[in-house]
Amino acid sequence: MNIKLTYKQRIVFYFSIIIAVFTVGIIFFEQQQVQHERAQSIERMLENNADIIHNYLLNNTDSVPFRVSAAHRMVQYMPADLRVTLIDWNGNVLYDNRLDADSMENHLKRPEIQKAIGFSAGSNVRMSASNSVRYLYYAKKYNEGYFVRVALPYDVKIHSFLHAQNSFMYFILLFFIVCVLMMLYFANRFSRSLKQLSDFSLNVKNGQPLPPSFTFSDDEVGQVSADIVENYNLLQENRRRVALEREKLLQHFQYSEEGIAIFSENRKKIYSNSHFLQYLNVLIDKPMLEIENLFSDPVFHEVVAFLDDHSRYDNTFAQRFDKSGKQFSVRVIIFDDKSFELYISDITKSEKTRLLKQEMTNNIAHELRTPVTSIRGYLETLLSMEAKDVGRMRNFLDRAYVQTIRLSELIQDISMLTKIEEASDRFEKEPVNMKQLLDELGADLNSKFNEKHSKYVVDVGADVVIYGSRTLLYSIFRNLTENAIAYGGGNIDIVVRCYMKNKEAVYFEFYDTGVGVEEKHLVRIFERFYRVNEGRTRNTGGSGLGLSIVKNAVLFHRGNIVAKNRSEGGLSFLMSFPLIPLEEDRIEED
């Protein structure tokens, strides 16, 4: 059976617990304070004894043997239950009035000695390892090279002295009883008022008119409490929803890559995320911690002018900045209540991407124009020729076919590069045996090697395995090999070797013994459509994307590649690939 407590009973019960906890806390605090003060009193007494012994030794001795005998004489005048020990700075016991000093072990590690070393004095209560008596120890360090340690047995007398008397406890308990009685009295009065309010609330809630003779009477506060709680719960639910939406908004701001700050009408900060202060300090010349100061900085004078312009027709404003090699966009949005938001966006990457795409589009159009124009010219020539001129027609058809092959390869290279950059998740990863892959490449290009009288050498162990895309790894070494065949000249060696392998990565060198390239071109050979020699590349039919595909395919595997000329002649590419798949690779594989 559940017992329902009245409002008064709950008040008495809860406040009794609070007063009881408060009373116990006061008693405990008072006990601790008294005990601490009395312990300090005993320590001061022991310190006085130690100082008396030290002064006596200082005035009557000047060497260790005399100190021991002097200490023995002095102890006779000290309290009978006082234990005195003389210890040098190395922890050796020189004298003890209770035990033979020669039989006692080194005391340097005793707690009170350790405290005395660090703080000149220290105390400790513990069982003596020498005579199995519990002591209150006090040790003090003196500049003459020794410690004086004095101790009293921690017996009933000292133990009772350290504990506070109970008179204060009785007073506090009496205070607790008085508080409870007073609380009962005021709870009765308060409860009567609430009961009267309950009747009033019920009449109002039921829509009943109050009778002229209506008077407040005693009743429970359940109904009125329920009404108040119901309204409170509705209010809290609305507040919770508002707080939840606010939290969502703040999380959006916090994780946004834009710098966002909200200001009141008088330009006081309401909120700002971390990116805003970071971008702000890039735009201005001097570091700024208080973001409200930005309105006095010359960099934002146009923003301030827009905010000050009350005749404006638009509530938005945008401005671009170039600073420290980066590009930023600053936007202002003014709300109806005159508060406003400031956005600072780092558009460097998007601008570079836009320019890169624009450049690539122009390059693609330029590259496509040549084969398409050639094919159109050949076809127009064929259409104007007589059917009996079969030889010339065959010649133009062959030329058109070569241009279609070139166009097809160009489209294939563009597709491969786009897939690596924008759809890299479509490449499946697996353990790839590099020896087998390179041997397969040699077989595929054997006819080209014979045509150029070149030699293909693979110096890679059968145990070299890379976790990655077989398609892209094959593409890396095929593009490098075809590049060497096309531009290295004839009668050359093309070598792929694994020159180092450890637990983390495998390192390859791909080189040829051909003509190499000029040093000024090395830093740009991985750029899209970059050609060392425009005329020579046109003759060989290259798209200008081969080495760019190589670079992006290596980066796809989280590797690295650099190019350099060999002192012996020819071009060399140094590559590294991680051997151990990263955690995200394992997750994708699973």
Coordinates of C-alpha atoms in Angstrom, one line a residue:
M1 CA 0.0 0.0 0.0
N2 CA 1.4 3.4 -1.1
I3 CA 1.3 6.1 1.5
K4 CA 0.8 9.6 0.0
L5 CA 2.5 12.3 2.0
T6 CA 0.8 15.7 2.3
Y7 CA 2.6 18.8 1.2
K8 CA 3.3 19.7 4.8
Q9 CA 4.7 16.3 5.5
R10 CA 7.0 16.5 2.5
I11 CA 8.2 19.9 3.6
V12 CA 9.0 18.6 7.1
F13 CA 10.6 15.5 5.7
Y14 CA 12.8 17.2 3.1
F15 CA 13.9 20.1 5.2
S16 CA 14.6 17.8 8.1
I17 CA 17.0 15.9 5.9
I18 CA 18.6 19.2 4.8
I19 CA 19.0 20.5 8.4
A20 CA 20.3 17.1 9.5
V21 CA 23.0 17.0 6.8
F22 CA 23.9 20.6 7.6
T23 CA 24.1 19.7 11.3
V24 CA 26.3 16.7 10.7
G25 CA 28.5 18.8 8.5
I26 CA 29.0 21.5 11.2
I27 CA 29.7 18.8 13.8
F28 CA 32.3 17.1 11.5
F29 CA 33.9 20.4 10.6
E30 CA 34.1 21.5 14.3
Q31 CA 35.6 18.1 15.3
Q32 CA 38.2 18.3 12.5
Q33 CA 39.1 21.9 13.4
V34 CA 39.5 21.1 17.1
Q35 CA 41.5 18.0 16.4
H36 CA 43.8 19.9 14.0
E37 CA 44.3 22.8 16.5
R38 CA 45.2 20.3 19.3
A39 CA 47.5 18.4 17.0
Q40 CA 49.3 21.6 16.2
S41 CA 49.5 22.3 20.0
I42 CA 51.2 19.0 20.6
E43 CA 53.5 19.6 17.6
R44 CA 54.5 23.0 19.0
M45 CA 55.3 21.4 22.3
L46 CA 57.4 18.8 20.6
E47 CA 59.1 21.5 18.5
N48 CA 60.0 23.4 21.7
N49 CA 61.5 20.3 23.1
A50 CA 63.5 19.8 19.9
D51 CA 64.7 23.4 20.0
I52 CA 65.7 23.0 23.7
I53 CA 67.7 19.9 22.9
H54 CA 69.3 21.6 19.9
N55 CA 70.3 24.7 21.8
Y56 CA 71.8 22.6 24.5
L57 CA 73.9 20.6 22.0
L58 CA 74.9 23.8 20.2
N59 CA 76.1 25.5 23.3
N60 CA 77.8 22.4 24.9
T61 CA 79.3 20.3 22.1
D62 CA 81.2 20.7 18.8
S63 CA 81.5 17.1 17.6
V64 CA 79.4 14.0 17.2
P65 CA 80.6 11.9 20.2
F66 CA 80.1 14.9 22.5
R67 CA 76.7 15.6 21.0
V68 CA 75.6 12.0 21.9
S69 CA 76.7 12.3 25.5
A70 CA 75.3 15.8 25.8
A71 CA 72.0 14.6 24.4
H72 CA 72.0 11.8 26.9
R73 CA 72.5 14.3 29.7
M74 CA 69.9 16.6 28.4
V75 CA 67.2 13.9 28.1
Q76 CA 67.3 13.3 31.8
Y77 CA 65.6 16.7 32.2
M78 CA 62.9 16.1 29.6
P79 CA 59.5 14.5 30.3
A80 CA 59.8 10.8 31.1
D81 CA 57.6 9.6 28.3
L82 CA 59.4 11.6 25.7
R83 CA 61.5 9.7 23.1
V84 CA 64.5 11.5 21.7
T85 CA 66.4 10.5 18.6
L86 CA 69.4 12.2 17.1
I87 CA 69.9 11.5 13.3
D88 CA 72.5 12.9 11.0
W89 CA 71.6 14.2 7.5
N90 CA 72.5 10.8 5.9
G91 CA 69.8 9.1 8.0
N92 CA 72.2 7.4 10.5
V93 CA 70.9 7.2 14.1
L94 CA 73.4 8.9 16.4
Y95 CA 71.4 8.6 19.6
D96 CA 68.1 7.2 20.9
N97 CA 67.1 7.3 24.5
R98 CA 64.9 4.2 24.1
L99 CA 67.1 1.9 22.0
D100 CA 70.7 1.2 21.1
A101 CA 71.5 3.5 18.2
D102 CA 74.0 1.1 16.7
S103 CA 71.3 -1.6 16.2
M104 CA 68.8 0.8 14.5
E105 CA 68.5 0.9 10.8
N106 CA 68.9 4.0 8.6
H107 CA 66.0 6.5 9.2
L108 CA 66.3 8.6 6.1
K109 CA 63.1 7.1 4.6
R110 CA 61.0 7.7 7.7
P111 CA 58.0 9.9 6.8
E112 CA 58.8 12.6 9.4
I113 CA 62.4 12.8 8.2
Q114 CA 61.3 13.1 4.6
K115 CA 59.0 16.0 5.5
A116 CA 61.8 17.6 7.5
I117 CA 64.1 17.4 4.5
G118 CA 61.6 19.2 2.3
F119 CA 60.0 21.6 4.7
S120 CA 62.5 21.8 7.6
A121 CA 60.0 20.0 10.0
G122 CA 57.5 17.2 9.8
S123 CA 55.3 14.9 11.9
N124 CA 53.8 11.5 11.5
V125 CA 51.8 9.0 13.6
R126 CA 52.8 5.4 13.1
M127 CA 54.0 2.2 14.7
S128 CA 57.7 2.2 15.5
A129 CA 59.6 -0.4 13.5
S130 CA 62.2 -0.6 16.3
N131 CA 60.2 -1.3 19.4
S132 CA 56.6 -1.8 18.1
V133 CA 55.2 1.2 20.0
R134 CA 52.8 3.6 18.3
Y135 CA 54.3 7.2 18.4
L136 CA 53.5 10.7 17.4
Y137 CA 56.8 11.7 15.8
Y138 CA 58.1 15.2 15.2
A139 CA 61.4 15.8 13.4
K140 CA 63.2 19.1 12.8
K141 CA 66.2 19.7 10.6
Y142 CA 69.1 21.9 11.8
N143 CA 71.9 23.4 9.8
E144 CA 74.6 21.7 12.1
G145 CA 74.1 18.5 10.1
Y146 CA 71.5 16.6 12.1
F147 CA 67.8 16.1 12.8
V148 CA 66.3 16.1 16.2
R149 CA 63.4 13.8 16.4
V150 CA 61.1 13.8 19.5
A151 CA 58.1 11.5 20.0
L152 CA 55.3 10.8 22.4
P153 CA 53.5 7.5 22.7
Y154 CA 50.2 7.7 20.9
D155 CA 48.3 6.4 23.9
V156 CA 44.9 7.0 25.3
K157 CA 45.9 10.3 26.9
I158 CA 47.0 11.9 23.7
H159 CA 44.3 10.3 21.6
S160 CA 41.6 11.7 23.9
F161 CA 43.3 15.1 24.0
L162 CA 43.2 15.2 20.1
H163 CA 39.5 14.6 20.0
A164 CA 37.1 17.4 20.6
Q165 CA 34.7 17.3 23.6
N166 CA 31.0 16.7 23.0
S167 CA 29.6 19.9 24.5
F168 CA 29.5 21.6 21.1
M169 CA 27.8 18.5 19.6
Y170 CA 25.0 18.6 22.2
F171 CA 24.5 22.3 21.4
I172 CA 24.2 21.6 17.7
L173 CA 21.8 18.7 18.3
L174 CA 19.7 21.0 20.4
F175 CA 19.8 23.6 17.6
F176 CA 18.6 20.9 15.1
I177 CA 15.6 20.1 17.3
V178 CA 14.7 23.7 17.7
C179 CA 15.0 24.2 13.9
V180 CA 12.7 21.2 13.2
L181 CA 10.1 22.5 15.7
M182 CA 10.1 26.0 14.1
M183 CA 9.9 24.4 10.6
L184 CA 6.8 22.4 11.8
Y185 CA 5.2 25.7 13.0
F186 CA 5.8 27.6 9.7
A187 CA 4.9 24.6 7.6
N188 CA 1.5 24.4 9.3
R189 CA 0.8 28.1 8.5
F190 CA 2.1 27.7 4.9
S191 CA 0.1 24.5 4.4
R192 CA -3.1 26.2 5.5
S193 CA -2.6 29.0 3.0
L194 CA -1.9 26.6 0.2
K195 CA -5.0 24.6 1.0
Q196 CA -7.1 27.7 0.8
L197 CA -5.5 28.5 -2.5
S198 CA -6.4 25.0 -3.8
D199 CA -10.1 25.7 -3.3
F200 CA -9.8 29.0 -5.1
S201 CA -7.9 27.3 -8.0
L202 CA -10.5 24.6 -8.4
N203 CA -13.4 27.1 -8.6
V204 CA -11.5 29.1 -11.2
K205 CA -10.5 26.0 -13.2
N206 CA -14.1 24.7 -13.2
G207 CA -15.5 28.0 -14.4
Q208 CA -17.8 28.3 -11.4
P209 CA -18.5 31.8 -10.1
L210 CA -17.3 32.5 -6.6
P211 CA -20.1 32.7 -4.1
P212 CA -20.4 36.0 -2.2
S213 CA -19.8 34.1 1.0
F214 CA -16.7 32.3 -0.4
T215 CA -14.0 32.0 2.2
F216 CA -10.7 30.1 2.1
S217 CA -10.8 26.8 4.0
D218 CA -8.3 24.0 4.7
D219 CA -7.8 21.5 1.9
E220 CA -5.0 19.5 0.2
V221 CA -2.8 21.2 -2.4
G222 CA -2.9 18.3 -4.8
Q223 CA -5.1 19.9 -7.4
V224 CA -3.5 23.3 -7.4
S225 CA -0.1 21.6 -7.5
A226 CA -1.2 19.6 -10.5
D227 CA -2.3 22.7 -12.3
I228 CA 0.9 24.5 -11.5
V229 CA 2.9 21.4 -12.5
E230 CA 0.9 21.0 -15.8
N231 CA 1.5 24.6 -16.8
Y232 CA 5.1 24.3 -15.7
N233 CA 5.6 21.1 -17.7
L234 CA 4.2 22.8 -20.8
L235 CA 6.5 25.7 -20.3
Q236 CA 9.5 23.4 -19.8
E237 CA 8.6 21.4 -22.9
N238 CA 8.5 24.5 -25.0
R239 CA 11.8 25.7 -23.4
R240 CA 13.3 22.3 -24.1
R241 CA 12.3 22.4 -27.7
V242 CA 13.7 25.9 -28.1
A243 CA 16.9 24.9 -26.4
L244 CA 17.2 21.8 -28.6
E245 CA 16.7 23.9 -31.8
R246 CA 19.2 26.4 -30.4
E247 CA 21.7 23.6 -29.7
K248 CA 21.2 22.3 -33.3
L249 CA 21.9 25.7 -34.7
L250 CA 25.0 26.2 -32.5
Q251 CA 26.3 22.8 -33.5
H252 CA 25.7 23.7 -37.1
F253 CA 27.6 27.0 -36.6
Q254 CA 30.4 25.2 -34.7
Y255 CA 31.0 22.5 -37.3
S256 CA 30.6 24.9 -40.3
E257 CA 33.7 25.7 -42.3
E258 CA 32.6 29.3 -42.4
G259 CA 33.5 31.8 -39.8
I260 CA 30.1 32.9 -38.3
A261 CA 29.5 35.7 -35.7
I262 CA 26.2 37.2 -34.5
F263 CA 26.0 40.7 -33.2
S264 CA 23.4 42.8 -31.5
E265 CA 22.1 46.1 -32.8
N266 CA 24.8 48.0 -30.8
R267 CA 27.5 45.6 -32.3
K268 CA 28.1 43.5 -29.2
K269 CA 29.0 39.9 -29.8
I270 CA 26.2 37.4 -29.2
Y271 CA 27.9 34.3 -30.6
S272 CA 30.9 33.4 -32.7
N273 CA 32.5 30.1 -33.7
S274 CA 36.2 29.3 -33.7
H275 CA 36.6 29.8 -37.5
F276 CA 35.5 33.4 -37.3
L277 CA 38.3 34.5 -34.9
Q278 CA 40.8 32.4 -36.9
Y279 CA 39.9 34.0 -40.3
L280 CA 39.5 37.4 -38.7
N281 CA 43.1 37.4 -37.5
V282 CA 44.3 36.5 -41.0
L283 CA 42.5 39.5 -42.5
I284 CA 43.7 42.1 -40.0
D285 CA 47.3 43.1 -39.4
K286 CA 47.3 42.9 -35.6
P287 CA 46.1 39.9 -33.6
M288 CA 42.6 40.5 -32.1
L289 CA 41.0 38.7 -29.2
E290 CA 37.8 40.8 -28.8
I291 CA 36.0 40.5 -32.1
E292 CA 33.9 43.6 -31.5
N293 CA 37.1 45.6 -32.2
L294 CA 36.9 44.6 -35.9
F295 CA 34.5 47.5 -36.5
S296 CA 37.3 49.9 -35.8
D297 CA 39.8 48.2 -38.1
P298 CA 40.4 49.8 -41.5
V299 CA 40.0 46.5 -43.3
F300 CA 36.3 46.5 -42.5
H301 CA 35.5 50.1 -43.3
E302 CA 33.1 49.1 -46.1
V303 CA 31.3 46.7 -43.8
V304 CA 30.9 49.5 -41.2
A305 CA 29.7 51.9 -43.9
F306 CA 27.1 49.4 -45.0
L307 CA 25.9 49.0 -41.4
D308 CA 25.8 52.8 -40.8
D309 CA 23.8 53.4 -44.0
H310 CA 20.2 53.5 -42.8
S311 CA 18.9 54.3 -46.3
R312 CA 20.0 51.0 -47.8
Y313 CA 17.5 49.0 -49.8
D314 CA 19.2 45.6 -49.3
N315 CA 19.9 43.9 -46.0
T316 CA 22.8 41.9 -47.4
F317 CA 26.4 42.9 -48.3
A318 CA 29.3 41.0 -49.7
Q319 CA 33.0 41.8 -50.1
R320 CA 36.1 39.8 -51.2
F321 CA 39.6 40.0 -49.7
D322 CA 43.0 38.7 -50.8
K323 CA 45.3 38.3 -47.8
S324 CA 48.4 36.2 -47.1
G325 CA 48.0 34.2 -50.3
K326 CA 44.3 33.3 -49.5
Q327 CA 41.0 34.6 -50.7
F328 CA 38.1 35.4 -48.3
S329 CA 34.5 36.3 -48.8
V330 CA 32.9 38.5 -46.1
R331 CA 29.0 38.7 -46.1
V332 CA 26.7 40.6 -43.8
I333 CA 23.0 39.8 -43.2
I334 CA 20.9 42.3 -41.2
F335 CA 17.8 41.0 -39.5
D336 CA 14.5 42.8 -38.7
D337 CA 15.5 43.5 -35.1
K338 CA 18.7 45.3 -36.4
S339 CA 20.9 42.5 -35.1
F340 CA 23.1 41.1 -37.8
E341 CA 25.4 38.2 -38.8
L342 CA 28.9 38.3 -40.3
Y343 CA 30.2 35.4 -42.4
I344 CA 33.9 35.0 -43.3
S345 CA 34.5 32.2 -45.8
D346 CA 37.8 30.9 -47.0
I347 CA 37.2 30.6 -50.7
T348 CA 40.8 29.9 -51.7
K349 CA 40.2 26.2 -52.4
S350 CA 37.0 26.8 -54.3
E351 CA 38.6 29.6 -56.4
K352 CA 41.5 27.4 -57.2
T353 CA 39.2 24.6 -58.1
R354 CA 37.1 26.9 -60.3
L355 CA 40.2 28.2 -62.1
L356 CA 41.6 24.7 -62.4
K357 CA 38.4 23.5 -63.9
Q358 CA 38.3 26.5 -66.2
E359 CA 41.9 25.9 -67.3
M360 CA 41.3 22.2 -67.7
T361 CA 38.1 22.9 -69.8
N362 CA 40.1 25.2 -72.0
N363 CA 42.9 22.7 -72.3
I364 CA 40.5 19.9 -73.1
A365 CA 38.8 22.0 -75.7
H366 CA 42.2 22.9 -77.2
E367 CA 43.4 19.2 -77.2
L368 CA 40.1 18.0 -78.7
R369 CA 40.2 20.7 -81.4
T370 CA 43.3 19.3 -83.1
P371 CA 42.2 15.7 -83.8
V372 CA 38.6 16.8 -84.5
T373 CA 39.7 19.4 -87.0
S374 CA 42.1 16.9 -88.6
I375 CA 39.3 14.2 -88.9
R376 CA 36.9 16.8 -90.3
G377 CA 39.5 17.9 -92.9
Y378 CA 40.3 14.4 -94.0
L379 CA 36.6 13.6 -94.3
E380 CA 35.9 16.8 -96.3
T381 CA 38.8 15.8 -98.6
L382 CA 37.4 12.3 -99.0
L383 CA 34.0 13.6 -99.9
S384 CA 35.4 15.8 -102.6
M385 CA 37.6 13.1 -104.1
E386 CA 36.7 10.8 -107.0
A387 CA 35.9 7.2 -106.1
K388 CA 38.5 5.9 -108.5
D389 CA 41.4 7.5 -106.5
V390 CA 41.5 4.5 -104.0
G391 CA 45.1 5.0 -103.0
R392 CA 44.7 8.6 -101.8
M393 CA 41.4 7.7 -100.2
R394 CA 43.0 4.9 -98.2
N395 CA 45.8 7.3 -97.1
F396 CA 43.3 9.9 -95.8
L397 CA 41.2 7.2 -94.1
D398 CA 44.4 5.9 -92.3
R399 CA 45.2 9.5 -91.1
A400 CA 41.6 10.0 -89.9
Y401 CA 41.8 6.6 -88.1
V402 CA 45.0 7.7 -86.3
Q403 CA 43.4 10.9 -85.2
T404 CA 40.3 8.9 -83.8
I405 CA 42.7 6.7 -81.9
R406 CA 44.4 9.8 -80.5
L407 CA 41.0 11.3 -79.6
S408 CA 39.9 8.1 -78.0
E409 CA 43.1 7.9 -75.8
L410 CA 42.6 11.5 -74.8
I411 CA 39.0 10.9 -73.7
Q412 CA 40.1 7.8 -71.9
D413 CA 42.9 9.7 -70.0
I414 CA 40.5 12.5 -69.1
S415 CA 38.0 9.9 -67.8
M416 CA 40.6 8.2 -65.8
L417 CA 41.9 11.4 -64.2
T418 CA 38.3 12.5 -63.4
K419 CA 37.5 9.2 -61.8
I420 CA 40.6 9.3 -59.6
E421 CA 39.8 12.8 -58.3
E422 CA 36.0 12.7 -58.0
A423 CA 35.0 9.0 -57.8
S424 CA 38.0 7.3 -56.1
D425 CA 35.7 5.0 -54.1
R426 CA 34.9 3.1 -57.3
F427 CA 38.4 1.6 -57.4
E428 CA 38.5 -1.6 -55.5
K429 CA 41.5 -2.2 -53.2
E430 CA 43.2 -5.6 -52.8
P431 CA 46.7 -7.0 -52.1
V432 CA 48.6 -6.6 -55.4
N433 CA 51.8 -8.6 -56.1
M434 CA 54.0 -6.0 -57.8
K435 CA 56.4 -8.6 -59.5
Q436 CA 53.5 -10.2 -61.3
L437 CA 52.0 -6.8 -62.3
L438 CA 55.3 -5.5 -63.7
D439 CA 55.9 -8.8 -65.6
E440 CA 52.5 -8.5 -67.1
L441 CA 53.2 -4.9 -68.1
G442 CA 56.4 -6.1 -69.9
A443 CA 54.5 -8.7 -71.8
D444 CA 51.9 -6.1 -72.9
L445 CA 54.5 -3.7 -74.2
N446 CA 57.0 -6.2 -75.6
S447 CA 56.3 -5.1 -79.2
K448 CA 57.0 -1.5 -78.4
F449 CA 60.3 -2.4 -76.7
N450 CA 61.4 -4.4 -79.7
E451 CA 60.4 -1.5 -82.0
K452 CA 62.6 0.9 -80.1
H453 CA 65.3 -1.7 -79.4
S454 CA 64.9 -1.0 -75.7
K455 CA 65.4 -3.3 -72.8
Y456 CA 62.9 -3.7 -70.0
V457 CA 64.3 -4.8 -66.6
V458 CA 62.2 -5.6 -63.4
D459 CA 64.2 -5.8 -60.2
V460 CA 61.4 -6.4 -57.7
G461 CA 61.1 -9.3 -55.3
A462 CA 58.2 -11.8 -55.5
D463 CA 57.3 -10.9 -51.9
V464 CA 56.5 -7.2 -52.6
V465 CA 52.8 -6.7 -52.1
I466 CA 50.9 -3.4 -52.1
Y467 CA 47.4 -3.0 -50.8
G468 CA 45.7 -0.9 -53.4
S469 CA 43.9 -0.7 -56.8
R470 CA 45.5 -3.1 -59.4
T471 CA 44.1 -0.9 -62.2
L472 CA 45.7 2.3 -60.9
L473 CA 49.0 0.6 -60.0
Y474 CA 49.2 -0.9 -63.5
S475 CA 48.3 2.6 -65.0
I476 CA 51.2 4.2 -63.0
F477 CA 53.9 2.0 -64.4
R478 CA 52.3 1.8 -67.9
N479 CA 52.2 5.5 -68.3
L480 CA 55.8 5.9 -67.0
T481 CA 57.0 3.1 -69.4
E482 CA 55.1 4.5 -72.4
N483 CA 56.5 8.0 -71.6
A484 CA 60.1 6.6 -71.5
I485 CA 59.5 4.7 -74.8
A486 CA 58.0 7.8 -76.5
Y487 CA 60.6 10.4 -75.3
G488 CA 63.6 8.6 -74.1
G489 CA 65.0 7.7 -77.5
G490 CA 66.0 4.3 -78.9
N491 CA 68.4 1.6 -77.5
I492 CA 67.7 2.5 -73.9
D493 CA 67.2 0.5 -70.7
I494 CA 63.9 0.9 -68.8
V495 CA 64.4 -0.3 -65.2
V496 CA 61.9 -0.8 -62.4
R497 CA 63.5 -1.7 -59.1
C498 CA 62.4 -1.9 -55.4
Y499 CA 65.4 -0.3 -53.7
M500 CA 64.1 -0.5 -50.1
K501 CA 61.3 -2.1 -48.0
N502 CA 60.5 -1.8 -44.3
K503 CA 57.5 -2.5 -42.1
E504 CA 55.7 0.7 -43.1
A505 CA 56.4 1.3 -46.8
V506 CA 58.0 0.0 -50.0
Y507 CA 60.2 2.2 -52.3
F508 CA 60.5 2.0 -56.0
E509 CA 62.7 3.7 -58.6
F510 CA 61.6 3.8 -62.2
Y511 CA 64.3 5.1 -64.6
D512 CA 65.4 5.0 -68.2
T513 CA 68.8 5.7 -69.7
G514 CA 67.5 8.0 -72.3
V515 CA 67.9 11.8 -72.9
G516 CA 66.2 13.0 -69.8
V517 CA 64.6 16.5 -69.6
E518 CA 65.9 20.0 -68.7
E519 CA 65.9 20.8 -65.0
K520 CA 63.4 23.7 -65.5
H521 CA 60.7 21.3 -66.6
L522 CA 61.0 18.9 -63.7
V523 CA 58.8 20.9 -61.4
R524 CA 56.0 21.0 -63.9
I525 CA 56.0 17.6 -65.6
F526 CA 53.1 16.4 -63.4
E527 CA 50.8 19.2 -64.5
R528 CA 47.9 18.5 -66.7
F529 CA 48.6 19.0 -70.5
Y530 CA 52.1 20.3 -69.7
R531 CA 54.5 19.4 -72.5
V532 CA 58.3 19.7 -72.4
N533 CA 58.4 20.0 -76.2
E534 CA 55.1 20.9 -77.9
G535 CA 56.1 19.8 -81.3
R536 CA 57.7 16.5 -80.2
T537 CA 54.7 15.6 -78.1
R538 CA 52.3 16.3 -81.0
N539 CA 54.4 13.9 -83.2
T540 CA 54.2 11.2 -80.6
G541 CA 50.5 11.6 -80.0
G542 CA 50.6 12.1 -76.3
S543 CA 47.7 13.6 -74.5
G544 CA 49.7 15.5 -71.9
L545 CA 47.8 13.8 -69.1
G546 CA 50.0 10.6 -68.5
L547 CA 52.2 12.0 -65.7
S548 CA 49.2 13.8 -64.1
I549 CA 47.4 10.4 -64.0
V550 CA 50.6 8.9 -62.4
K551 CA 50.8 11.6 -59.7
N552 CA 47.1 11.3 -58.8
A553 CA 47.2 7.5 -58.8
V554 CA 50.2 7.6 -56.4
L555 CA 48.4 10.1 -54.1
F556 CA 45.3 7.8 -54.2
H557 CA 47.5 5.1 -52.6
R558 CA 48.7 7.8 -50.0
G559 CA 52.1 7.5 -51.5
N560 CA 54.6 10.0 -52.9
I561 CA 56.5 10.6 -56.2
V562 CA 59.3 12.9 -57.3
A563 CA 61.2 13.2 -60.6
K564 CA 64.9 13.9 -61.2
N565 CA 67.5 13.6 -63.9
R566 CA 70.1 10.8 -63.4
S567 CA 73.8 11.8 -63.5
E568 CA 74.4 8.8 -65.8
G569 CA 71.7 10.1 -68.2
G570 CA 68.0 9.6 -68.4
L571 CA 65.0 10.4 -66.1
S572 CA 64.3 8.8 -62.7
F573 CA 61.1 8.7 -60.7
L574 CA 61.2 7.8 -57.0
M575 CA 58.0 6.5 -55.5
S576 CA 56.9 5.2 -52.1
F577 CA 53.7 3.3 -51.2
P578 CA 52.5 2.4 -47.7
L579 CA 52.6 -1.4 -47.1
I580 CA 50.1 -1.4 -44.2
P581 CA 46.5 -0.4 -45.2
L582 CA 45.1 2.5 -43.2
E583 CA 42.2 2.0 -40.8
E584 CA 39.7 3.4 -43.2
D585 CA 41.0 1.0 -45.9
R586 CA 40.4 -1.9 -43.6
I587 CA 36.9 -0.7 -42.8
E588 CA 36.1 -0.4 -46.6
E589 CA 37.5 -3.8 -47.2
D590 CA 35.4 -5.4 -44.4

